Tab-separated table of C-alpha atoms in Angstrom:
chain	number	residue	atom	x	y	z
A	263	MET	CA	-0.385	0.023	-0.143
A	264	PRO	CA	1.530	3.406	-0.968
A	265	GLY	CA	1.529	6.858	0.329
A	266	ARG	CA	3.111	10.041	0.968
A	267	CYS	CA	5.407	11.440	3.329
A	268	LEU	CA	8.005	14.113	3.202
A	269	THR	CA	11.565	14.425	3.076
A	270	HIS	CA	13.731	17.625	2.696
A	271	GLY	CA	10.162	19.435	2.510
A	272	ASN	CA	9.655	17.235	-0.461
A	273	PRO	CA	7.218	14.424	-1.134
A	274	THR	CA	8.468	11.042	-1.452
A	275	VAL	CA	6.652	7.634	-1.393
A	276	GLU	CA	6.163	5.371	1.310
A	277	VAL	CA	5.010	1.811	0.908
A	278	SER	CA	3.438	-0.383	3.271
A	279	LEU	CA	4.010	-3.878	2.790
A	280	PHE	CA	1.400	-6.548	5.098
A	281	THR	CA	2.239	-9.864	5.554
A	282	THR	CA	1.126	-12.588	8.061
A	283	GLU	CA	4.120	-11.844	10.410
A	284	VAL	CA	3.874	-8.180	10.302
A	285	LEU	CA	3.535	-4.808	8.742
A	286	PHE	CA	6.776	-3.387	7.355
A	287	ARG	CA	7.389	0.101	6.028
A	288	ALA	CA	9.836	1.628	3.486
A	289	ALA	CA	10.500	5.153	2.664
A	290	VAL	CA	13.775	6.645	0.909
A	291	LEU	CA	14.709	10.429	1.033
A	292	SER	CA	13.718	12.524	-1.932
A	293	GLY	CA	17.209	13.965	-3.202
A	294	VAL	CA	17.815	17.403	-3.279
A	295	SER	CA	21.254	17.174	-5.216
A	296	THR	CA	20.604	14.953	-7.812
A	297	GLY	CA	23.240	13.655	-10.976
A	298	ASN	CA	22.062	13.470	-14.192
A	299	TYR	CA	23.311	9.776	-14.345
A	300	GLU	CA	21.020	9.004	-11.360
A	301	ALA	CA	18.153	6.847	-11.673
A	302	LEU	CA	15.157	9.331	-12.020
A	303	GLU	CA	12.557	10.200	-9.238
A	304	LEU	CA	9.588	10.308	-10.882
A	305	GLN	CA	7.195	13.605	-9.995
A	306	ASP	CA	3.919	14.674	-11.250
A	307	ASN	CA	5.098	18.258	-12.410
A	308	ASP	CA	1.829	19.899	-11.657
A	309	LYS	CA	2.709	23.286	-10.525
A	310	THR	CA	-0.447	23.645	-8.759
A	311	CYS	CA	0.576	20.621	-6.408
A	312	TYR	CA	3.785	20.736	-4.265
A	313	MET	CA	5.214	22.939	-6.626
A	314	GLY	CA	5.407	20.326	-9.266
A	315	LYS	CA	6.900	17.630	-6.735
A	316	GLY	CA	3.889	15.410	-6.196
A	317	VAL	CA	4.346	11.589	-6.426
A	318	SER	CA	0.900	10.932	-7.506
A	319	LYS	CA	2.287	8.994	-10.809
A	320	ALA	CA	4.742	6.754	-8.938
A	321	ILE	CA	2.045	5.828	-6.182
A	322	GLU	CA	-0.309	4.830	-9.147
A	323	HIS	CA	2.390	2.881	-10.843
A	324	ILE	CA	2.789	0.662	-7.492
A	325	SER	CA	-0.385	0.301	-6.913
A	326	LYS	CA	-1.734	-0.745	-10.567
A	327	THR	CA	1.185	-2.335	-11.959
A	328	ILE	CA	4.003	-3.007	-9.640
A	329	VAL	CA	2.048	-4.729	-7.288
A	330	PRO	CA	-0.397	-6.922	-9.293
A	331	ALA	CA	2.440	-8.175	-11.068
A	332	LEU	CA	4.264	-9.330	-7.684
A	333	VAL	CA	1.251	-10.859	-6.710
A	334	SER	CA	0.792	-12.933	-9.789
A	335	LYS	CA	4.081	-14.547	-9.661
A	336	LYS	CA	3.755	-15.654	-6.272
A	337	LEU	CA	7.428	-15.200	-5.364
A	338	ASN	CA	8.734	-16.119	-2.019
A	339	ILE	CA	9.368	-12.869	0.087
A	340	THR	CA	13.009	-13.998	0.443
A	341	GLU	CA	13.502	-13.739	-3.369
A	342	GLN	CA	14.953	-10.638	-3.445
A	343	GLU	CA	16.795	-10.737	-6.813
A	344	LYS	CA	13.788	-12.340	-8.408
A	345	ILE	CA	11.507	-9.427	-6.825
A	346	ASP	CA	14.059	-6.905	-8.091
A	347	LYS	CA	14.792	-8.218	-11.731
A	348	LEU	CA	10.726	-8.462	-11.958
A	349	MET	CA	10.223	-4.747	-11.603
A	350	ILE	CA	13.489	-3.654	-13.528
A	351	GLN	CA	11.860	-6.136	-16.522
A	352	MET	CA	8.740	-4.452	-16.136
A	353	GLU	CA	10.172	-0.769	-16.088
A	354	GLY	CA	12.307	-1.435	-18.925
A	355	THR	CA	14.057	1.837	-18.901
A	356	GLU	CA	17.642	3.001	-18.425
A	357	ASN	CA	17.108	5.669	-15.680
A	358	LYS	CA	13.694	4.076	-14.572
A	359	SER	CA	12.000	7.420	-15.862
A	360	MET	CA	8.873	4.852	-16.687
A	361	PHE	CA	7.672	3.965	-13.025
A	362	GLY	CA	10.407	6.132	-11.310
A	363	VAL	CA	12.910	4.988	-8.955
A	364	ASN	CA	10.729	5.955	-5.972
A	365	ALA	CA	8.159	3.711	-6.911
A	366	ILE	CA	10.605	0.864	-7.611
A	367	LEU	CA	13.054	1.335	-4.440
A	368	ARG	CA	10.327	2.050	-2.040
A	369	VAL	CA	8.582	-1.646	-2.956
A	370	SER	CA	12.363	-3.193	-3.014
A	371	LEU	CA	13.173	-1.914	0.497
A	372	ALA	CA	10.042	-2.999	2.059
A	373	MET	CA	10.270	-6.459	0.309
A	374	CYS	CA	13.613	-6.543	1.835
A	375	LYS	CA	12.714	-5.829	5.409
A	376	ALA	CA	9.958	-8.657	5.028
A	377	GLY	CA	12.575	-11.139	3.826
A	378	ALA	CA	14.821	-10.534	6.952
A	379	VAL	CA	11.924	-11.063	9.103
A	380	LYS	CA	10.803	-14.495	7.181
A	381	LYS	CA	14.818	-15.666	7.437
A	382	GLY	CA	14.924	-14.795	10.939
A	383	VAL	CA	18.134	-12.323	10.731
A	384	PRO	CA	18.862	-8.699	10.956
A	385	LEU	CA	18.069	-7.039	7.925
A	386	TYR	CA	22.030	-6.162	7.710
A	387	ARG	CA	22.625	-9.494	7.633
A	388	HIS	CA	20.162	-10.149	5.058
A	389	ILE	CA	21.368	-7.847	2.563
A	390	ALA	CA	25.166	-9.133	3.329
A	391	SER	CA	23.817	-12.579	2.184
A	392	LEU	CA	22.032	-11.400	-0.977
A	393	ALA	CA	25.645	-9.672	-1.651
A	394	ALA	CA	27.373	-12.836	-1.026
A	395	ASN	CA	29.265	-11.226	1.502
A	396	SER	CA	29.860	-13.643	4.619
A	397	GLU	CA	31.773	-10.705	6.581
A	398	ALA	CA	29.191	-8.199	7.409
A	399	ILE	CA	30.888	-4.755	8.764
A	400	LEU	CA	29.008	-1.789	9.622
A	401	SER	CA	30.070	1.562	8.313
A	402	VAL	CA	31.984	4.303	10.355
A	403	LEU	CA	29.533	6.786	11.831
A	404	VAL	CA	29.574	9.964	9.686
A	405	LEU	CA	28.287	13.287	11.252
A	406	ASN	CA	27.269	16.113	8.896
A	407	VAL	CA	28.597	19.330	10.591
A	408	ILE	CA	28.251	22.237	8.237
A	409	ASN	CA	25.754	22.485	5.021
A	410	GLY	CA	26.129	24.526	2.112
A	411	GLY	CA	25.572	24.210	-1.690
A	412	SER	CA	21.884	24.199	-3.049
A	413	GLN	CA	20.732	22.589	0.124
A	414	ALA	CA	21.280	25.765	2.199
A	415	GLY	CA	20.284	29.414	2.500
A	416	ASN	CA	24.233	30.581	3.356
A	417	LYS	CA	26.899	31.397	0.881
A	418	LEU	CA	28.736	28.391	0.687
A	419	ALA	CA	29.322	26.692	-2.384
A	420	MET	CA	30.463	23.278	-1.109
A	421	GLN	CA	27.426	21.047	-0.205
A	422	GLU	CA	28.580	19.117	3.068
A	423	PHE	CA	31.363	19.148	5.576
A	424	MET	CA	31.569	15.958	7.774
A	425	ASN	CA	33.471	14.582	10.703
A	426	LEU	CA	34.267	11.041	9.887
A	427	LEU	CA	34.574	9.499	13.305
A	428	VAL	CA	37.655	6.532	12.685
A	429	GLY	CA	38.910	6.561	16.236
A	430	ALA	CA	35.704	4.630	17.600
A	431	THR	CA	35.539	1.181	17.972
A	432	ASN	CA	31.760	0.612	18.154
A	433	LEU	CA	28.419	2.776	17.706
A	434	ARG	CA	28.302	4.076	21.503
A	435	GLY	CA	31.823	5.249	21.193
A	436	ALA	CA	31.215	6.901	17.876
A	437	THR	CA	28.231	8.700	19.014
A	438	ARG	CA	30.421	10.289	22.183
A	439	ILE	CA	33.049	11.274	19.799
A	440	GLY	CA	30.724	12.989	17.600
A	441	ASP	CA	28.749	14.736	20.692
A	442	GLU	CA	32.232	16.176	22.516
A	443	ALA	CA	35.019	17.906	21.872
A	444	GLY	CA	38.765	16.905	22.605
A	445	TYR	CA	38.966	14.124	19.928
A	446	THR	CA	40.837	15.528	17.496
A	447	ASP	CA	43.089	12.601	17.219
A	448	LYS	CA	39.814	10.359	16.256
A	449	VAL	CA	37.986	12.738	13.844
A	450	ILE	CA	39.022	13.299	10.184
A	451	ILE	CA	36.753	15.224	7.527
A	452	THR	CA	35.284	14.306	4.714
A	453	MET	CA	33.687	16.731	1.934
A	454	ASP	CA	30.952	16.144	-0.571
A	455	ILE	CA	31.421	19.302	-2.967
A	456	ALA	CA	28.513	18.712	-5.110
A	457	ALA	CA	30.565	20.731	-7.889
A	458	SER	CA	28.070	19.978	-10.412
A	459	LYS	CA	25.700	22.462	-8.695
A	460	PHE	CA	28.183	25.419	-9.372
A	461	ASN	CA	29.203	24.428	-12.763
A	462	ARG	CA	28.761	26.901	-15.278
A	463	PHE	CA	29.980	26.412	-19.112
A	464	ARG	CA	32.728	24.094	-18.048
A	465	LYS	CA	34.083	26.195	-15.365
A	466	TYR	CA	33.161	26.880	-11.407
A	467	ASP	CA	31.486	29.659	-9.558
A	468	LEU	CA	32.132	29.374	-5.927
A	469	ASP	CA	29.652	32.490	-5.448
A	470	PHE	CA	26.790	30.644	-7.542
A	471	LYS	CA	24.004	31.637	-5.351
A	472	SER	CA	24.581	35.574	-5.881
A	473	SER	CA	23.786	37.208	-9.220
A	474	ASP	CA	25.616	35.829	-12.207
A	475	ASP	CA	29.076	36.853	-12.833
A	476	SER	CA	31.025	35.147	-15.390
A	477	SER	CA	34.342	37.121	-14.131
A	478	ARG	CA	34.414	34.903	-11.099
A	479	TYR	CA	34.434	31.702	-12.783
A	480	ILE	CA	37.087	29.490	-12.011
A	481	SER	CA	38.804	26.461	-14.136
A	482	SER	CA	38.910	23.013	-13.117
A	483	ASP	CA	42.423	23.399	-12.578
A	484	LYS	CA	41.704	26.202	-9.828
A	485	LEU	CA	39.220	24.260	-8.280
A	486	ASN	CA	41.795	21.319	-8.043
A	487	ASP	CA	44.249	23.510	-6.642
A	488	LEU	CA	41.598	24.419	-3.971
A	489	HIS	CA	40.920	20.847	-2.858
A	490	LYS	CA	44.426	20.253	-2.552
A	491	SER	CA	44.616	22.972	-0.125
A	492	PHE	CA	42.158	21.626	1.950
A	493	VAL	CA	44.014	18.085	1.969
A	494	ASN	CA	46.964	20.111	2.898
A	495	ASP	CA	45.677	22.366	5.588
A	496	TYR	CA	43.102	20.027	7.335
A	497	PRO	CA	42.683	16.620	8.244
A	498	VAL	CA	40.532	16.091	4.817
A	499	VAL	CA	40.651	12.512	3.619
A	500	SER	CA	37.721	12.124	1.390
A	501	ILE	CA	36.222	14.513	-1.168
A	502	GLU	CA	33.195	13.360	-2.960
A	503	ASN	CA	31.965	14.878	-6.428
A	504	PRO	CA	34.878	17.013	-6.239
A	505	PHE	CA	33.885	18.150	-10.176
A	506	ASP	CA	31.132	18.179	-12.432
A	507	GLN	CA	30.002	14.538	-13.845
A	508	ASN	CA	31.115	15.528	-17.279
A	509	ASP	CA	34.372	16.951	-16.289
């Protein structure tokens, strides 16, 4: 049963899956900073409703096409690969523009949660098994410290500055390090530049939220020098999306 919820102030799709065991729900964030090569989040483009970002079409695809097809195939809830392949084959497009990734991914995740319960294992163990990974290692906790880019109302061009809590040995320790000062030897910095958002005619505008002025555009080489200065002057060890996708 699909429905709506909000992320980043934008509508997204939430799927409720009823089994004999329990109710499972799955929703995935509506992306603000999206790339040209990412799967498409299907929106209604009706400017009179949610500024065109409504998701009624995606919900309709779930209700009228995806769910009936999955039910008719009578797949076992633990057969995640078959479930996903069926949806991908029905959808038929490279970038998921027919049904929308906001439809397919929500159904897939709800099914995955139910599959884990059916197998009697935690969700992460179920996913590790699907990936043929016998050693499940939890990711290091990352805390978003400063937001900029298109997501924020400040002048900062770079999208995210994050603390990577590499000195922690468990989640509780990571939370403590993230909440308190004095752990400089256990924290490093990672950044998501999201440079595509301030790419202008194959150059970059670090003040892209102001009135356009081509005189301040910088080249890829100049932007690369800036990235190098971050690494040289600060404990920055990871820079995501440092340039435009086509640069």
